[in-house]
Coordinates of C-alpha atoms and ligand atoms in Angstrom, one line a residue:
M1024 CA 1.3 -23.7 16.9
S1025 CA 0.6 -27.3 18.1
A1026 CA 0.0 -30.5 16.5
G1027 CA -3.6 -29.2 16.1
V1028 CA -3.0 -27.6 12.7
L1029 CA -6.0 -28.4 10.2
R1030 CA -5.0 -28.9 6.8
S1031 CA -8.5 -29.5 5.0
L1032 CA -12.0 -28.3 6.8
L1033 CA -14.7 -29.4 4.7
F1034 CA -18.3 -27.7 4.8
V1035 CA -20.9 -30.3 5.1
P1036 CA -24.8 -28.8 5.0
G1037 CA -26.2 -29.7 8.3
D1038 CA -29.3 -31.0 6.9
S1039 CA -28.0 -33.7 4.7
E1040 CA -27.6 -36.8 6.5
R1041 CA -26.1 -38.5 3.3
K1042 CA -23.4 -35.7 2.9
L1043 CA -22.4 -36.1 6.8
A1044 CA -21.9 -39.7 6.2
K1045 CA -19.6 -38.8 3.2
G1046 CA -17.8 -36.1 5.0
L1047 CA -16.5 -38.7 7.8
A1048 CA -14.9 -40.9 5.1
S1049 CA -13.4 -37.6 3.1
G1050 CA -10.0 -37.7 4.7
A1051 CA -10.7 -34.1 6.1
D1052 CA -8.9 -33.0 9.1
A1053 CA -12.1 -31.3 10.2
L1054 CA -15.6 -31.1 9.1
I1055 CA -17.4 -27.8 9.3
V1056 CA -20.9 -28.9 9.8
D1057 CA -23.1 -25.9 8.5
L1058 CA -26.1 -24.2 10.0
E1059 CA -25.6 -21.2 8.2
D1060 CA -25.7 -20.2 4.3
S1061 CA -26.0 -23.8 3.0
V1062 CA -29.3 -24.7 5.2
A1063 CA -32.7 -23.0 4.0
A1064 CA -34.2 -21.2 7.1
E1065 CA -37.3 -23.4 7.3
R1066 CA -34.7 -26.4 7.6
L1067 CA -32.8 -24.9 10.5
P1068 CA -34.7 -26.5 13.4
F1069 CA -34.5 -29.8 11.7
A1070 CA -30.8 -29.4 11.0
R1071 CA -30.0 -28.4 14.5
G1072 CA -31.3 -31.6 15.8
Q1073 CA -29.7 -33.7 13.3
V1074 CA -26.2 -32.0 13.9
L1075 CA -26.5 -32.5 17.5
E1076 CA -27.4 -36.3 16.9
F1077 CA -24.4 -36.5 14.4
L1078 CA -21.9 -35.1 17.1
Q1079 CA -23.4 -37.4 19.7
A1080 CA -22.7 -40.3 17.6
H1081 CA -19.1 -39.2 16.5
A1082 CA -17.9 -37.6 19.6
A1083 CA -15.1 -36.0 21.1
G1084 CA -11.5 -36.9 20.2
A1085 CA -12.4 -38.7 16.9
H1086 CA -10.9 -37.9 13.6
P1087 CA -11.9 -35.8 11.8
Q1088 CA -12.3 -32.9 14.2
L1089 CA -16.1 -31.9 14.0
W1090 CA -16.8 -28.1 14.0
V1091 CA -19.9 -26.5 13.5
R1092 CA -20.6 -23.1 11.7
V1093 CA -23.3 -21.2 13.5
N1094 CA -25.3 -18.3 12.2
A1095 CA -24.0 -14.7 12.7
L1096 CA -24.5 -12.9 16.0
S1097 CA -26.6 -10.2 13.8
S1098 CA -29.0 -12.9 12.6
G1099 CA -30.4 -13.5 15.9
R1100 CA -30.2 -17.3 15.5
L1101 CA -26.9 -18.0 17.0
Y1102 CA -27.9 -18.3 20.6
E1103 CA -30.5 -21.2 19.6
D1104 CA -27.8 -22.7 17.3
A1105 CA -25.3 -22.8 20.0
T1106 CA -27.6 -24.1 22.5
A1107 CA -28.6 -26.9 20.4
V1108 CA -25.0 -28.2 19.5
I1109 CA -23.0 -27.5 22.2
P1110 CA -24.2 -30.4 24.4
G1111 CA -22.6 -32.8 21.4
R1112 CA -19.3 -31.3 22.3
P1113 CA -18.0 -30.1 18.9
A1114 CA -14.3 -29.2 18.7
G1115 CA -15.3 -25.5 18.0
L1116 CA -17.7 -23.2 16.3
V1117 CA -17.1 -21.2 13.0
L1118 CA -18.5 -18.0 13.3
P1119 CA -19.6 -16.0 10.0
K1120 CA -20.1 -12.3 9.2
V1121 CA -18.2 -11.2 12.5
D1122 CA -18.3 -7.3 12.4
S1123 CA -15.7 -6.9 15.3
Y1124 CA -14.0 -8.4 18.2
A1125 CA -16.6 -7.2 20.4
D1126 CA -18.8 -9.9 18.7
I1127 CA -16.2 -12.6 19.6
E1128 CA -16.3 -11.5 23.1
R1129 CA -20.0 -11.5 23.2
I1130 CA -20.2 -14.9 21.7
A1131 CA -17.5 -16.3 24.2
L1132 CA -19.5 -15.2 27.2
T1133 CA -22.6 -16.7 25.9
L1134 CA -20.5 -20.0 25.1
E1135 CA -19.4 -19.8 29.0
A1136 CA -23.0 -20.1 30.0
I1137 CA -23.8 -22.7 27.9
E1138 CA -20.7 -24.7 28.5
A1139 CA -21.3 -24.4 32.3
G1140 CA -24.8 -25.6 32.1
H1141 CA -23.9 -28.9 30.5
G1142 CA -20.9 -29.6 32.8
I1143 CA -18.6 -28.8 29.9
A1144 CA -15.1 -27.4 30.8
V1145 CA -15.7 -23.7 30.3
G1146 CA -13.4 -22.4 27.6
S1147 CA -13.2 -25.8 25.6
T1148 CA -15.1 -24.9 22.7
A1149 CA -12.8 -23.4 20.3
L1150 CA -13.5 -20.6 17.7
V1151 CA -12.5 -20.3 14.0
V1152 CA -13.8 -16.9 12.9
I1153 CA -14.6 -15.7 9.2
G1154 CA -13.3 -12.1 9.5
T1155 CA -13.9 -10.7 6.1
E1156 CA -17.4 -11.2 5.1
T1157 CA -18.6 -7.9 6.0
P1158 CA -16.9 -4.5 5.2
A1159 CA -17.0 -3.7 8.8
G1160 CA -15.5 -7.0 9.8
L1161 CA -12.6 -6.5 7.6
L1162 CA -11.8 -3.0 8.7
A1163 CA -12.0 -4.3 12.3
L1164 CA -9.4 -7.1 11.8
P1165 CA -6.5 -4.9 12.5
S1166 CA -7.9 -4.1 16.1
Y1167 CA -7.9 -7.8 17.1
P1168 CA -4.4 -8.5 18.5
Q1169 CA -5.0 -5.4 20.9
A1170 CA -8.5 -6.5 22.0
A1171 CA -7.4 -10.3 22.3
A1172 CA -4.7 -9.0 24.7
V1173 CA -7.4 -7.7 26.9
H1174 CA -10.0 -10.3 26.5
R1175 CA -7.9 -13.2 27.4
A1176 CA -10.6 -15.6 27.9
S1177 CA -12.2 -15.1 24.6
A1178 CA -8.8 -15.0 22.9
R1179 CA -7.7 -18.4 24.4
R1180 CA -10.6 -20.0 22.5
L1181 CA -9.2 -18.5 18.9
A1182 CA -7.8 -21.4 16.9
G1183 CA -7.8 -19.8 13.3
L1184 CA -8.9 -17.0 11.2
T1185 CA -10.3 -17.4 7.7
W1186 CA -11.5 -15.2 5.0
G1187 CA -14.2 -15.5 2.0
M1188 CA -15.0 -13.3 -1.0
E1189 CA -18.7 -14.4 -1.5
D1190 CA -20.4 -12.4 1.1
L1191 CA -17.9 -9.6 0.8
S1192 CA -18.4 -9.1 -2.8
A1193 CA -22.4 -9.0 -2.2
A1194 CA -21.9 -6.4 0.6
L1195 CA -19.6 -4.3 -1.8
G1196 CA -21.7 -4.9 -4.9
A1197 CA -18.6 -5.9 -6.4
R1198 CA -19.2 -7.8 -9.9
V1199 CA -15.5 -8.8 -10.5
R1200 CA -13.3 -10.8 -7.9
S1201 CA -10.2 -11.1 -10.1
D1202 CA -8.7 -10.0 -13.4
A1203 CA -8.4 -12.2 -16.3
A1204 CA -4.6 -13.4 -15.3
G1205 CA -6.2 -14.6 -11.9
A1206 CA -4.9 -11.8 -9.6
L1207 CA -7.4 -10.6 -7.1
R1208 CA -8.9 -7.4 -7.2
P1209 CA -7.6 -5.0 -4.7
A1210 CA -10.4 -5.2 -2.0
F1211 CA -10.2 -9.0 -2.0
E1212 CA -6.5 -9.1 -2.0
H1213 CA -6.7 -6.8 0.9
A1214 CA -9.2 -9.1 2.7
R1215 CA -6.9 -12.3 1.9
T1216 CA -3.7 -10.3 3.1
T1217 CA -5.5 -9.0 6.4
C1218 CA -6.5 -12.4 7.4
L1219 CA -3.3 -13.7 6.9
L1220 CA -1.5 -10.8 8.8
T1221 CA -4.1 -10.8 11.6
A1222 CA -3.8 -14.4 12.3
A1223 CA -0.1 -14.3 12.6
A1224 CA -0.4 -11.4 14.8
L1225 CA -2.7 -13.5 17.0
G1226 CA -0.8 -16.7 16.8
V1227 CA -3.6 -18.8 15.2
Q1228 CA -4.2 -20.6 12.1
A1229 CA -4.4 -18.9 8.9
I1230 CA -6.9 -20.7 6.8
D1231 CA -7.6 -19.9 3.3
G1232 CA -10.9 -19.6 1.9
V1233 CA -13.1 -21.9 -0.5
Y1234 CA -12.4 -22.8 -4.0
V1235 CA -15.9 -23.0 -5.5
D1236 CA -15.3 -24.5 -8.7
F1237 CA -15.1 -27.8 -7.2
R1238 CA -14.5 -29.9 -10.3
D1239 CA -11.2 -28.1 -11.3
A1240 CA -8.6 -29.9 -9.2
Q1241 CA -5.8 -28.1 -10.9
G1242 CA -7.0 -24.6 -10.4
L1243 CA -7.4 -25.8 -6.7
R1244 CA -4.0 -27.0 -6.3
G1245 CA -2.5 -24.0 -7.8
E1246 CA -4.7 -21.7 -5.3
A1247 CA -3.8 -24.0 -2.1
E1248 CA -0.1 -23.8 -3.3
R1249 CA 0.0 -20.1 -3.2
A1250 CA -1.8 -20.0 -0.1
R1251 CA 0.8 -22.1 1.5
E1252 CA 3.7 -20.1 0.1
D1253 CA 2.2 -17.1 1.6
G1254 CA 2.0 -18.6 5.2
F1255 CA -1.6 -20.2 5.2
T1256 CA -1.5 -23.5 6.8
G1257 CA -4.9 -25.1 5.6
K1258 CA -8.0 -24.3 3.5
L1259 CA -11.6 -24.7 3.5
A1260 CA -13.3 -27.2 1.2
I1261 CA -16.9 -27.4 -0.2
H1262 CA -16.7 -30.9 -1.8
P1263 CA -14.8 -34.2 -0.9
D1264 CA -12.9 -34.2 -4.0
Q1265 CA -10.9 -31.4 -2.8
V1266 CA -9.8 -33.0 0.4
G1267 CA -6.9 -35.0 -1.0
V1268 CA -5.5 -32.1 -3.1
I1269 CA -5.7 -29.8 0.0
N1270 CA -4.1 -32.3 2.4
A1271 CA -1.3 -32.9 -0.2
V1272 CA -0.3 -29.3 -0.6
F1273 CA -0.6 -28.6 3.1
T1274 CA 1.6 -31.5 4.3
P1275 CA 5.2 -30.7 4.4
S1276 CA 7.5 -32.9 2.1
V1277 CA 10.1 -35.2 3.5
A1278 CA 12.7 -32.4 2.3
E1279 CA 11.1 -29.9 4.3
L1280 CA 10.7 -32.0 7.4
D1281 CA 14.2 -33.0 7.2
W1282 CA 15.5 -29.5 6.8
A1283 CA 13.3 -28.4 9.7
R1284 CA 14.7 -31.0 12.0
R1285 CA 18.1 -30.1 10.9
V1286 CA 17.6 -26.5 11.8
V1287 CA 16.2 -27.4 15.4
A1288 CA 19.1 -29.9 15.8
A1289 CA 21.6 -27.2 14.8
F1290 CA 20.3 -24.8 17.3
E1291 CA 20.3 -27.4 19.9
A1292 CA 23.9 -28.1 19.1
A1293 CA 24.6 -24.5 19.4
G1294 CA 23.5 -24.2 23.0
G1295 CA 21.3 -21.3 23.1
A1296 CA 23.1 -19.1 20.6
G1297 CA 20.7 -16.9 18.6
V1298 CA 22.5 -17.5 15.2
T1299 CA 24.3 -20.4 14.0
S1300 CA 24.8 -22.0 10.4
L1301 CA 23.8 -24.9 8.4
D1302 CA 25.3 -26.0 5.2
G1303 CA 27.3 -23.0 5.0
R1304 CA 24.2 -20.5 5.5
M1305 CA 23.6 -18.2 8.3
I1306 CA 20.3 -19.4 10.1
D1307 CA 18.8 -17.3 13.0
R1308 CA 15.4 -17.0 14.7
P1309 CA 13.2 -16.5 11.9
H1310 CA 14.6 -19.9 10.3
W1311 CA 13.9 -21.4 13.7
L1312 CA 10.3 -20.3 13.9
L1313 CA 9.8 -21.5 10.4
A1314 CA 11.4 -24.9 11.1
R1315 CA 9.0 -25.2 14.2
R1316 CA 5.9 -24.2 12.1
I1317 CA 6.9 -27.0 9.5
L1318 CA 7.4 -29.6 12.2
A1319 CA 3.8 -28.6 13.7
A1320 CA 2.2 -28.9 10.2
G1321 CA 3.9 -32.2 9.7
A1322 CA 2.4 -33.6 13.0
A1323 CA -1.0 -33.2 11.3
R1324 CA 0.0 -36.0 9.0
A1325 CA -0.3 -38.8 11.6
P1326 CA -3.9 -39.0 12.1
A1327 CA -4.7 -38.2 8.5
A1328 CA -2.8 -41.1 7.4
K1329 CA -5.4 -43.6 8.9
P1330 CA -8.8 -41.7 9.2
E1331 CA -10.7 -44.8 9.9
A1332 CA -8.9 -45.7 12.8
N1333 CA -10.8 -43.7 15.5
T1334 CA -14.2 -43.5 13.6
Ligands
LIG2500 N1 -19.5 -33.0 2.2 C1 -19.8 -34.2 2.1 N2 -20.3 -34.9 0.9 C2 -20.6 -34.2 -0.1 C3 -20.3 -33.0 -0.1 C4 -19.9 -32.3 1.1 N3 -19.6 -31.0 0.9 N4 -20.4 -32.2 -1.4 C5 -20.8 -33.4 -2.1 N5 -20.8 -34.4 -1.4 C6 -21.3 -36.0 -1.8 C7 -22.4 -35.8 -2.6 O1 -23.5 -36.1 -1.7 C8 -22.3 -37.0 -3.6 O2 -22.5 -38.2 -2.7 P1 -23.4 -39.5 -3.4 O3 -23.2 -39.6 -4.8 O4 -23.6 -40.5 -2.4 O5 -25.1 -38.7 -3.2 C9 -20.9 -37.0 -3.9 O6 -20.0 -36.5 -2.6 C10 -20.6 -36.2 -5.1 O7 -21.2 -35.1 -5.1 P2 -21.5 -34.2 -6.5 O8 -22.7 -34.9 -7.3 O9 -20.2 -34.4 -7.1 O10 -21.8 -33.0 -6.1 P3 -23.3 -32.3 -5.7 O11 -23.7 -31.9 -6.8 O12 -24.2 -33.4 -4.8 O13 -23.0 -31.3 -4.7 C11 -22.5 -29.0 -3.7 C12 -22.5 -30.0 -5.1 C13 -21.9 -28.0 -3.9 C14 -23.9 -28.9 -3.7 C15 -21.9 -29.9 -2.5 O14 -20.5 -30.1 -3.0 C16 -22.1 -29.1 -1.2 O15 -23.2 -29.2 -0.6 N6 -21.1 -28.5 -0.8 C17 -20.9 -27.9 0.5 C18 -21.7 -26.6 0.4 C19 -21.5 -25.6 1.8 O16 -21.6 -26.2 2.6 N7 -21.3 -24.5 1.5 C20 -21.3 -23.5 2.6 C21 -20.0 -22.7 2.7 S1 -19.4 -21.8 1.4
LIG2501 MG1 -21.5 -17.3 3.4

């Protein structure tokens, strides 16, 4: 994982000029400008144009990263969405309701043609996949690592995997998502865990889903902390008020960074040994990997500390 770890990714409806402006000032590591569920179908043509203008006005290299959630392949709208926004060079696209790796492969091939047509480096548009919104998509996730090993060009675009309950519960007809104590019901726990494991197997960022009760900062913090404890490295947001909490939770503490640096230093001092010790405890490769992950997450702190610098 590189310094590109995104702690907070804020959804912003693509047809709202006001929210787009607010999003820029939110402190989020990434904005996900939405063309899908938060935009009414009759507003979509307007939203596509506005999103392109927004991307062009706040383009490449800036903080926050600008991503676009396009419509699903199955909707028949994805091609027009991508054609409209790729000229604005978004950092990447967020793909909803993905049914299988074949969807990703097809979308990646489409993007190759669009990128080439606009003189944009082929392969430069990254992808974050929402992999659990359809039952078929969730069942297909375990096949991703093998498919990615075959389809290298599309796999190189993958930057993250995330999950959601809204569309999955509608597809299942599920009325309840968690029990009174807050534990997820099995289908949703399965979705969350499968997302986490698949992301790790692919070597991409595991991004936790949205916390919809945006006035409940304490509930959000608890959910984000549990996600981080389990290995997620970022979380989706739907309201600017959620960004500060999410950034704080997913930023390694000074003590964690210190531990991680000392682990890496201990291995360097051990000169290529696979196992060594720190403070009287054995450390081996898993500790080194965890230390590297913490340092990568720590690298996300720098741009977020001064969001106004590049905008
Ligand atoms: N991005 C940027 N700005 C946002 C925002 C967002 N996601 N959500 C709210 N804001 C802005 C509002 O415009 C408002 O600014 P203003 O007072 O200058 O108009 C301010 O933050 C406070 O908003 P608030 O009144 O608390 O919320 P709201 O009732 O206006 O909006 C939602 C609530 C849920 C509709 C809104 O947060 C939203 O649109 N979220 C994103 C939804 C989405 O994209 N869903 C798809 C993914 S699940
Ligand atoms: Mg949805």
